[in-house]
Amino acid sequence: MRSPLLLALALAAAPPAWPQASPPVAESPVAKAAPAAAPPPTLVWLVIDDGTRKTIASAAQVAALGAMTGAAAERGIELRFPTLDGSDLARVDADTLWSGDPRKALAAAKRYGTPATLIARLSRAGSLWQGRMTLVDAYGKEDYVTQHAESSNVLAFAAAGLADRLSKRQVVAVARVVGDHYLWIAGLRSAADYARALKYLQSLPVVEALAPEGAEGDRLLVKARLNVLPERLAQVLSLGDTMRVDDEPPPRGSEAVLHFLR
């Protein structure tokens, strides 16, 4: 590879610690065939815009949310709602949940012990109710939308959509595959960028080990030991604002190009 100076900077910035491990293996078919356990509870931040102001539904109002909790229960999903005490309101408010960074909602949900949170935004648009939902956990976020004449149908759709997405994520977790992947990191302009990019990747829960392999121009080639498939890594990166997976085909011998944003 060219750019030996840049590679040396990367190695100096973050010396790799590559653990000895057996060849990449997938979990046994027996483990995959085992009955799936019920997913842990999901905290729901339900924000309602009635045209004059936005309000957050609390646990005290759960009796009025039967369309949502009932649809979730039918799919084996347990929903929890915030108490909206001073601790909650010090972390998030209705406007933040409506249009802000979903990571703030996830951080505020930690006190409830739920690994995932659903932000459900309900608003009136003429004769219809619109729903805009965001499911977020430590591995990424997913958005989905709907509209119905009845708000109860929007809430039921929100719960059904949550169940579908949690089920897919559970399948990914069960089919856990540990393997080594060669990835390019593009857009690195300095030693500080190299250091930050490597430190960021090493902090992700899906990355078990990381080692620089070579450099070319503003790109660094790394060998990453992931405990998920690269597609899942793309979801994880979408949650933050440090890297994205480029749409361009990766160079031969690698599996993806990660673009360093800042």
PDB file of C-alpha atoms in Angstrom:
ATOM      1  CA  MET A   1       0.000   0.000   0.000  1.00  0.00           C
ATOM      2  CA  ARG A   2       1.059   3.583  -0.562  1.00  0.00           C
ATOM      3  CA  SER A   3       1.140   6.338   2.098  1.00  0.00           C
ATOM      4  CA  PRO A   4       3.368   4.585   4.665  1.00  0.00           C
ATOM      5  CA  LEU A   5       3.536   7.831   6.672  1.00  0.00           C
ATOM      6  CA  LEU A   6      -0.231   7.938   7.120  1.00  0.00           C
ATOM      7  CA  LEU A   7      -0.285   4.301   8.139  1.00  0.00           C
ATOM      8  CA  ALA A   8       2.448   4.979  10.680  1.00  0.00           C
ATOM      9  CA  LEU A   9       0.393   7.868  12.077  1.00  0.00           C
ATOM     10  CA  ALA A  10      -2.627   5.638  12.386  1.00  0.00           C
ATOM     11  CA  LEU A  11      -0.668   2.919  14.150  1.00  0.00           C
ATOM     12  CA  ALA A  12       0.836   5.455  16.525  1.00  0.00           C
ATOM     13  CA  ALA A  13      -2.529   7.063  17.213  1.00  0.00           C
ATOM     14  CA  ALA A  14      -4.267   3.833  18.164  1.00  0.00           C
ATOM     15  CA  PRO A  15      -2.049   0.760  18.533  1.00  0.00           C
ATOM     16  CA  PRO A  16      -4.230  -2.272  17.789  1.00  0.00           C
ATOM     17  CA  ALA A  17      -4.787  -5.012  20.290  1.00  0.00           C
ATOM     18  CA  TRP A  18      -5.797  -8.016  18.213  1.00  0.00           C
ATOM     19  CA  PRO A  19      -6.934 -10.941  20.372  1.00  0.00           C
ATOM     20  CA  GLN A  20      -6.140 -14.519  19.485  1.00  0.00           C
ATOM     21  CA  ALA A  21      -9.320 -16.254  18.452  1.00  0.00           C
ATOM     22  CA  SER A  22     -10.560 -19.322  16.683  1.00  0.00           C
ATOM     23  CA  PRO A  23     -11.709 -19.003  13.058  1.00  0.00           C
ATOM     24  CA  PRO A  24     -14.990 -17.099  12.552  1.00  0.00           C
ATOM     25  CA  VAL A  25     -17.944 -19.247  13.476  1.00  0.00           C
ATOM     26  CA  ALA A  26     -21.689 -18.866  13.501  1.00  0.00           C
ATOM     27  CA  GLU A  27     -23.857 -20.087  16.315  1.00  0.00           C
ATOM     28  CA  SER A  28     -25.042 -23.652  15.916  1.00  0.00           C
ATOM     29  CA  PRO A  29     -28.282 -24.508  14.069  1.00  0.00           C
ATOM     30  CA  VAL A  30     -29.591 -25.916  17.325  1.00  0.00           C
ATOM     31  CA  ALA A  31     -29.279 -22.510  18.969  1.00  0.00           C
ATOM     32  CA  LYS A  32     -31.052 -20.871  16.022  1.00  0.00           C
ATOM     33  CA  ALA A  33     -33.901 -23.347  16.230  1.00  0.00           C
ATOM     34  CA  ALA A  34     -34.564 -22.695  19.908  1.00  0.00           C
ATOM     35  CA  PRO A  35     -37.804 -20.845  20.681  1.00  0.00           C
ATOM     36  CA  ALA A  36     -37.268 -17.105  20.620  1.00  0.00           C
ATOM     37  CA  ALA A  37     -37.497 -15.444  23.991  1.00  0.00           C
ATOM     38  CA  ALA A  38     -39.840 -12.507  24.409  1.00  0.00           C
ATOM     39  CA  PRO A  39     -38.053  -9.225  23.740  1.00  0.00           C
ATOM     40  CA  PRO A  40     -37.432  -6.934  26.699  1.00  0.00           C
ATOM     41  CA  PRO A  41     -39.890  -4.081  27.296  1.00  0.00           C
ATOM     42  CA  THR A  42     -39.755  -1.022  25.070  1.00  0.00           C
ATOM     43  CA  LEU A  43     -40.180   2.480  26.461  1.00  0.00           C
ATOM     44  CA  VAL A  44     -42.578   4.577  24.383  1.00  0.00           C
ATOM     45  CA  TRP A  45     -42.303   8.341  24.109  1.00  0.00           C
ATOM     46  CA  LEU A  46     -45.725   9.195  22.648  1.00  0.00           C
ATOM     47  CA  VAL A  47     -45.941  12.847  21.580  1.00  0.00           C
ATOM     48  CA  ILE A  48     -49.332  14.225  20.528  1.00  0.00           C
ATOM     49  CA  ASP A  49     -49.688  17.466  18.569  1.00  0.00           C
ATOM     50  CA  ASP A  50     -53.292  18.675  18.743  1.00  0.00           C
ATOM     51  CA  GLY A  51     -52.611  21.750  16.627  1.00  0.00           C
ATOM     52  CA  THR A  52     -51.976  24.073  19.535  1.00  0.00           C
ATOM     53  CA  ARG A  53     -49.270  22.352  21.538  1.00  0.00           C
ATOM     54  CA  LYS A  54     -47.344  19.105  21.852  1.00  0.00           C
ATOM     55  CA  THR A  55     -47.742  16.885  24.905  1.00  0.00           C
ATOM     56  CA  ILE A  56     -46.065  13.661  26.020  1.00  0.00           C
ATOM     57  CA  ALA A  57     -48.202  10.764  27.208  1.00  0.00           C
ATOM     58  CA  SER A  58     -47.208   9.418  30.614  1.00  0.00           C
ATOM     59  CA  ALA A  59     -47.638   6.132  32.418  1.00  0.00           C
ATOM     60  CA  ALA A  60     -50.605   7.669  34.238  1.00  0.00           C
ATOM     61  CA  GLN A  61     -52.492   7.856  30.926  1.00  0.00           C
ATOM     62  CA  VAL A  62     -51.888   4.281  29.819  1.00  0.00           C
ATOM     63  CA  ALA A  63     -55.578   3.376  30.265  1.00  0.00           C
ATOM     64  CA  ALA A  64     -56.396   5.656  27.330  1.00  0.00           C
ATOM     65  CA  LEU A  65     -53.844   3.937  25.098  1.00  0.00           C
ATOM     66  CA  GLY A  66     -55.527   0.550  24.842  1.00  0.00           C
ATOM     67  CA  ALA A  67     -55.295   0.476  21.043  1.00  0.00           C
ATOM     68  CA  MET A  68     -51.532   0.631  21.288  1.00  0.00           C
ATOM     69  CA  THR A  69     -50.918  -1.566  24.312  1.00  0.00           C
ATOM     70  CA  GLY A  70     -53.459  -4.131  23.121  1.00  0.00           C
ATOM     71  CA  ALA A  71     -51.886  -4.448  19.671  1.00  0.00           C
ATOM     72  CA  ALA A  72     -48.483  -4.796  21.300  1.00  0.00           C
ATOM     73  CA  ALA A  73     -49.686  -7.441  23.752  1.00  0.00           C
ATOM     74  CA  GLU A  74     -51.128  -9.506  20.888  1.00  0.00           C
ATOM     75  CA  ARG A  75     -47.624  -9.673  19.434  1.00  0.00           C
ATOM     76  CA  GLY A  76     -45.945 -10.456  22.763  1.00  0.00           C
ATOM     77  CA  ILE A  77     -44.488  -6.962  23.171  1.00  0.00           C
ATOM     78  CA  GLU A  78     -44.474  -5.160  26.512  1.00  0.00           C
ATOM     79  CA  LEU A  79     -44.705  -1.379  26.382  1.00  0.00           C
ATOM     80  CA  ARG A  80     -43.715   1.004  29.122  1.00  0.00           C
ATOM     81  CA  PHE A  81     -44.371   4.719  29.339  1.00  0.00           C
ATOM     82  CA  PRO A  82     -42.373   7.386  31.177  1.00  0.00           C
ATOM     83  CA  THR A  83     -43.472   8.813  34.489  1.00  0.00           C
ATOM     84  CA  LEU A  84     -42.602  12.304  33.192  1.00  0.00           C
ATOM     85  CA  ASP A  85     -41.159  13.371  36.502  1.00  0.00           C
ATOM     86  CA  GLY A  86     -38.449  15.968  36.926  1.00  0.00           C
ATOM     87  CA  SER A  87     -35.736  13.503  35.930  1.00  0.00           C
ATOM     88  CA  ASP A  88     -37.419  12.796  32.590  1.00  0.00           C
ATOM     89  CA  LEU A  89     -38.169  16.426  31.816  1.00  0.00           C
ATOM     90  CA  ALA A  90     -34.603  17.423  32.586  1.00  0.00           C
ATOM     91  CA  ARG A  91     -33.468  15.174  29.718  1.00  0.00           C
ATOM     92  CA  VAL A  92     -36.139  15.551  27.033  1.00  0.00           C
ATOM     93  CA  ASP A  93     -39.164  17.652  26.177  1.00  0.00           C
ATOM     94  CA  ALA A  94     -41.898  17.400  23.563  1.00  0.00           C
ATOM     95  CA  ASP A  95     -40.042  19.475  20.969  1.00  0.00           C
ATOM     96  CA  THR A  96     -36.848  17.431  21.375  1.00  0.00           C
ATOM     97  CA  LEU A  97     -38.783  14.197  20.901  1.00  0.00           C
ATOM     98  CA  TRP A  98     -40.680  15.609  17.939  1.00  0.00           C
ATOM     99  CA  SER A  99     -37.759  16.809  15.852  1.00  0.00           C
ATOM    100  CA  GLY A 100     -34.539  16.343  17.830  1.00  0.00           C
ATOM    101  CA  ASP A 101     -31.796  13.744  17.964  1.00  0.00           C
ATOM    102  CA  PRO A 102     -33.341  10.315  18.782  1.00  0.00           C
ATOM    103  CA  ARG A 103     -30.242   9.456  20.816  1.00  0.00           C
ATOM    104  CA  LYS A 104     -31.495  11.857  23.487  1.00  0.00           C
ATOM    105  CA  ALA A 105     -34.689   9.828  23.794  1.00  0.00           C
ATOM    106  CA  LEU A 106     -32.645   6.638  24.104  1.00  0.00           C
ATOM    107  CA  ALA A 107     -30.406   8.183  26.762  1.00  0.00           C
ATOM    108  CA  ALA A 108     -33.436   9.394  28.726  1.00  0.00           C
ATOM    109  CA  ALA A 109     -34.947   5.895  28.584  1.00  0.00           C
ATOM    110  CA  LYS A 110     -31.959   4.236  30.261  1.00  0.00           C
ATOM    111  CA  ARG A 111     -33.387   4.813  33.727  1.00  0.00           C
ATOM    112  CA  TYR A 112     -36.256   2.477  32.837  1.00  0.00           C
ATOM    113  CA  GLY A 113     -33.930  -0.392  31.926  1.00  0.00           C
ATOM    114  CA  THR A 114     -35.257  -0.736  28.382  1.00  0.00           C
ATOM    115  CA  PRO A 115     -32.624  -1.359  25.670  1.00  0.00           C
ATOM    116  CA  ALA A 116     -34.851   0.150  22.979  1.00  0.00           C
ATOM    117  CA  THR A 117     -37.246   3.069  22.837  1.00  0.00           C
ATOM    118  CA  LEU A 118     -39.994   4.044  20.412  1.00  0.00           C
ATOM    119  CA  ILE A 119     -40.704   7.680  19.655  1.00  0.00           C
ATOM    120  CA  ALA A 120     -44.271   7.875  18.343  1.00  0.00           C
ATOM    121  CA  ARG A 121     -45.421  11.264  17.025  1.00  0.00           C
ATOM    122  CA  LEU A 122     -49.159  11.712  16.475  1.00  0.00           C
ATOM    123  CA  SER A 123     -50.600  14.761  14.703  1.00  0.00           C
ATOM    124  CA  ARG A 124     -53.792  15.878  12.986  1.00  0.00           C
ATOM    125  CA  ALA A 125     -53.688  16.629   9.249  1.00  0.00           C
ATOM    126  CA  GLY A 126     -57.135  17.637   7.999  1.00  0.00           C
ATOM    127  CA  SER A 127     -59.433  14.657   8.401  1.00  0.00           C
ATOM    128  CA  LEU A 128     -56.576  12.246   9.046  1.00  0.00           C
ATOM    129  CA  TRP A 129     -54.262  11.408  11.906  1.00  0.00           C
ATOM    130  CA  GLN A 130     -50.621  11.003  10.966  1.00  0.00           C
ATOM    131  CA  GLY A 131     -48.096   8.881  12.811  1.00  0.00           C
ATOM    132  CA  ARG A 132     -44.339   9.155  12.502  1.00  0.00           C
ATOM    133  CA  MET A 133     -42.399   6.566  14.485  1.00  0.00           C
ATOM    134  CA  THR A 134     -38.722   6.053  15.265  1.00  0.00           C
ATOM    135  CA  LEU A 135     -37.399   2.892  16.903  1.00  0.00           C
ATOM    136  CA  VAL A 136     -33.937   3.439  18.329  1.00  0.00           C
ATOM    137  CA  ASP A 137     -31.471   1.308  20.277  1.00  0.00           C
ATOM    138  CA  ALA A 138     -27.703   1.129  20.669  1.00  0.00           C
ATOM    139  CA  TYR A 139     -27.407  -0.431  17.206  1.00  0.00           C
ATOM    140  CA  GLY A 140     -29.266   2.140  15.132  1.00  0.00           C
ATOM    141  CA  LYS A 141     -32.672   3.601  14.313  1.00  0.00           C
ATOM    142  CA  GLU A 142     -35.566   2.829  12.001  1.00  0.00           C
ATOM    143  CA  ASP A 143     -38.355   5.170  10.927  1.00  0.00           C
ATOM    144  CA  TYR A 144     -41.832   4.315   9.697  1.00  0.00           C
ATOM    145  CA  VAL A 145     -45.000   6.321   9.048  1.00  0.00           C
ATOM    146  CA  THR A 146     -48.744   5.888   8.594  1.00  0.00           C
ATOM    147  CA  GLN A 147     -51.997   7.824   8.485  1.00  0.00           C
ATOM    148  CA  HIS A 148     -55.571   6.873   9.330  1.00  0.00           C
ATOM    149  CA  ALA A 149     -58.905   8.515   9.978  1.00  0.00           C
ATOM    150  CA  GLU A 150     -58.841   7.251  13.576  1.00  0.00           C
ATOM    151  CA  SER A 151     -55.995   7.938  15.969  1.00  0.00           C
ATOM    152  CA  SER A 152     -56.501   4.487  17.516  1.00  0.00           C
ATOM    153  CA  ASN A 153     -55.564   2.895  14.185  1.00  0.00           C
ATOM    154  CA  VAL A 154     -52.356   4.924  14.086  1.00  0.00           C
ATOM    155  CA  LEU A 155     -51.468   3.746  17.585  1.00  0.00           C
ATOM    156  CA  ALA A 156     -52.210   0.124  16.702  1.00  0.00           C
ATOM    157  CA  PHE A 157     -50.058   0.428  13.578  1.00  0.00           C
ATOM    158  CA  ALA A 158     -47.243   1.902  15.661  1.00  0.00           C
ATOM    159  CA  ALA A 159     -47.331  -1.134  17.961  1.00  0.00           C
ATOM    160  CA  ALA A 160     -47.503  -3.630  15.086  1.00  0.00           C
ATOM    161  CA  GLY A 161     -44.601  -1.913  13.332  1.00  0.00           C
ATOM    162  CA  LEU A 162     -42.599  -2.016  16.534  1.00  0.00           C
ATOM    163  CA  ALA A 163     -43.233  -5.749  16.899  1.00  0.00           C
ATOM    164  CA  ASP A 164     -42.127  -6.411  13.317  1.00  0.00           C
ATOM    165  CA  ARG A 165     -38.897  -4.492  13.757  1.00  0.00           C
ATOM    166  CA  LEU A 166     -38.059  -5.967  17.145  1.00  0.00           C
ATOM    167  CA  SER A 167     -38.581  -9.432  15.683  1.00  0.00           C
ATOM    168  CA  LYS A 168     -36.128  -8.743  12.865  1.00  0.00           C
ATOM    169  CA  ARG A 169     -33.568  -7.393  15.299  1.00  0.00           C
ATOM    170  CA  GLN A 170     -33.959 -10.456  17.480  1.00  0.00           C
ATOM    171  CA  VAL A 171     -33.263 -12.710  14.493  1.00  0.00           C
ATOM    172  CA  VAL A 172     -30.080 -10.743  13.830  1.00  0.00           C
ATOM    173  CA  ALA A 173     -29.039 -11.161  17.473  1.00  0.00           C
ATOM    174  CA  VAL A 174     -29.654 -14.917  17.443  1.00  0.00           C
ATOM    175  CA  ALA A 175     -27.801 -15.384  14.171  1.00  0.00           C
ATOM    176  CA  ARG A 176     -24.726 -13.746  15.650  1.00  0.00           C
ATOM    177  CA  VAL A 177     -21.659 -14.258  13.475  1.00  0.00           C
ATOM    178  CA  VAL A 178     -18.167 -13.296  14.548  1.00  0.00           C
ATOM    179  CA  GLY A 179     -15.838 -12.667  11.648  1.00  0.00           C
ATOM    180  CA  ASP A 180     -13.055 -10.494  10.286  1.00  0.00           C
ATOM    181  CA  HIS A 181     -13.915  -7.888   7.656  1.00  0.00           C
ATOM    182  CA  TYR A 182     -11.716  -5.540   5.654  1.00  0.00           C
ATOM    183  CA  LEU A 183     -13.091  -1.999   5.578  1.00  0.00           C
ATOM    184  CA  TRP A 184     -11.805   1.254   4.114  1.00  0.00           C
ATOM    185  CA  ILE A 185     -12.224   4.500   6.058  1.00  0.00           C
ATOM    186  CA  ALA A 186     -12.286   7.481   3.687  1.00  0.00           C
ATOM    187  CA  GLY A 187     -12.102  11.226   4.270  1.00  0.00           C
ATOM    188  CA  LEU A 188      -9.222  11.228   6.769  1.00  0.00           C
ATOM    189  CA  ARG A 189      -7.202  14.426   6.497  1.00  0.00           C
ATOM    190  CA  SER A 190      -4.893  14.322   9.497  1.00  0.00           C
ATOM    191  CA  ALA A 191      -3.477  12.165  12.268  1.00  0.00           C
ATOM    192  CA  ALA A 192      -6.228  13.526  14.512  1.00  0.00           C
ATOM    193  CA  ASP A 193      -8.841  12.204  12.060  1.00  0.00           C
ATOM    194  CA  TYR A 194      -7.154   8.778  12.055  1.00  0.00           C
ATOM    195  CA  ALA A 195      -7.121   8.662  15.823  1.00  0.00           C
ATOM    196  CA  ARG A 196     -10.739   9.730  16.171  1.00  0.00           C
ATOM    197  CA  ALA A 197     -11.986   7.349  13.491  1.00  0.00           C
ATOM    198  CA  LEU A 198     -10.253   4.348  15.063  1.00  0.00           C
ATOM    199  CA  LYS A 199     -11.321   5.295  18.583  1.00  0.00           C
ATOM    200  CA  TYR A 200     -14.926   5.682  17.425  1.00  0.00           C
ATOM    201  CA  LEU A 201     -15.034   2.279  15.736  1.00  0.00           C
ATOM    202  CA  GLN A 202     -13.419   0.602  18.742  1.00  0.00           C
ATOM    203  CA  SER A 203     -16.157   2.078  20.962  1.00  0.00           C
ATOM    204  CA  LEU A 204     -18.993   0.423  19.026  1.00  0.00           C
ATOM    205  CA  PRO A 205     -20.580  -2.652  20.647  1.00  0.00           C
ATOM    206  CA  VAL A 206     -20.437  -4.568  17.361  1.00  0.00           C
ATOM    207  CA  VAL A 207     -16.657  -4.165  16.952  1.00  0.00           C
ATOM    208  CA  GLU A 208     -14.588  -6.659  18.958  1.00  0.00           C
ATOM    209  CA  ALA A 209     -11.162  -5.773  17.554  1.00  0.00           C
ATOM    210  CA  LEU A 210      -9.645  -3.380  15.044  1.00  0.00           C
ATOM    211  CA  ALA A 211      -6.263  -3.211  13.329  1.00  0.00           C
ATOM    212  CA  PRO A 212      -4.954  -0.831  10.615  1.00  0.00           C
ATOM    213  CA  GLU A 213      -3.704  -2.751   7.577  1.00  0.00           C
ATOM    214  CA  GLY A 214      -2.662  -0.066   5.089  1.00  0.00           C
ATOM    215  CA  ALA A 215      -3.233   3.457   3.831  1.00  0.00           C
ATOM    216  CA  GLU A 216      -3.756   5.093   0.457  1.00  0.00           C
ATOM    217  CA  GLY A 217      -4.305   8.826   0.062  1.00  0.00           C
ATOM    218  CA  ASP A 218      -6.968   9.909   2.548  1.00  0.00           C
ATOM    219  CA  ARG A 219      -8.091   6.319   3.142  1.00  0.00           C
ATOM    220  CA  LEU A 220      -7.169   3.785   5.770  1.00  0.00           C
ATOM    221  CA  LEU A 221      -7.725   0.049   5.387  1.00  0.00           C
ATOM    222  CA  VAL A 222      -8.628  -1.708   8.632  1.00  0.00           C
ATOM    223  CA  LYS A 223      -9.341  -5.296   9.590  1.00  0.00           C
ATOM    224  CA  ALA A 224     -12.366  -5.251  11.881  1.00  0.00           C
ATOM    225  CA  ARG A 225     -13.590  -8.212  13.896  1.00  0.00           C
ATOM    226  CA  LEU A 226     -17.358  -7.748  13.993  1.00  0.00           C
ATOM    227  CA  ASN A 227     -19.937  -9.739  15.916  1.00  0.00           C
ATOM    228  CA  VAL A 228     -22.585  -8.819  13.330  1.00  0.00           C
ATOM    229  CA  LEU A 229     -22.776  -8.748   9.558  1.00  0.00           C
ATOM    230  CA  PRO A 230     -21.561  -5.551   7.818  1.00  0.00           C
ATOM    231  CA  GLU A 231     -25.180  -4.625   7.033  1.00  0.00           C
ATOM    232  CA  ARG A 232     -25.822  -4.324  10.764  1.00  0.00           C
ATOM    233  CA  LEU A 233     -22.741  -2.152  11.141  1.00  0.00           C
ATOM    234  CA  ALA A 234     -24.317   0.278   8.666  1.00  0.00           C
ATOM    235  CA  GLN A 235     -27.354   0.537  10.962  1.00  0.00           C
ATOM    236  CA  VAL A 236     -25.130   1.246  13.936  1.00  0.00           C
ATOM    237  CA  LEU A 237     -23.289   3.994  12.078  1.00  0.00           C
ATOM    238  CA  SER A 238     -26.584   5.593  11.009  1.00  0.00           C
ATOM    239  CA  LEU A 239     -27.333   6.315  14.655  1.00  0.00           C
ATOM    240  CA  GLY A 240     -24.343   8.607  15.028  1.00  0.00           C
ATOM    241  CA  ASP A 241     -22.872  11.485  13.068  1.00  0.00           C
ATOM    242  CA  THR A 242     -19.255  10.306  12.814  1.00  0.00           C
ATOM    243  CA  MET A 243     -19.324   7.839   9.903  1.00  0.00           C
ATOM    244  CA  ARG A 244     -21.555   6.577   7.131  1.00  0.00           C
ATOM    245  CA  VAL A 245     -21.264   3.643   4.756  1.00  0.00           C
ATOM    246  CA  ASP A 246     -20.685   4.957   1.220  1.00  0.00           C
ATOM    247  CA  ASP A 247     -22.927   3.802  -1.610  1.00  0.00           C
ATOM    248  CA  GLU A 248     -19.951   3.313  -3.903  1.00  0.00           C
ATOM    249  CA  PRO A 249     -18.748  -0.259  -4.471  1.00  0.00           C
ATOM    250  CA  PRO A 250     -15.755  -1.031  -2.226  1.00  0.00           C
ATOM    251  CA  PRO A 251     -12.340  -1.790  -3.738  1.00  0.00           C
ATOM    252  CA  ARG A 252     -11.597  -5.430  -4.449  1.00  0.00           C
ATOM    253  CA  GLY A 253     -10.665  -7.364  -1.333  1.00  0.00           C
ATOM    254  CA  SER A 254     -12.732  -5.175   0.996  1.00  0.00           C
ATOM    255  CA  GLU A 255     -16.382  -5.176   1.979  1.00  0.00           C
ATOM    256  CA  ALA A 256     -17.321  -1.531   2.509  1.00  0.00           C
ATOM    257  CA  VAL A 257     -16.102   2.049   2.442  1.00  0.00           C
ATOM    258  CA  LEU A 258     -16.872   4.024   5.601  1.00  0.00           C
ATOM    259  CA  HIS A 259     -16.822   7.773   5.099  1.00  0.00           C
ATOM    260  CA  PHE A 260     -15.512   9.813   8.040  1.00  0.00           C
ATOM    261  CA  LEU A 261     -17.840  12.800   8.454  1.00  0.00           C
ATOM    262  CA  ARG A 262     -16.021  14.902  11.021  1.00  0.00           C
TER     263      ARG A 262
END
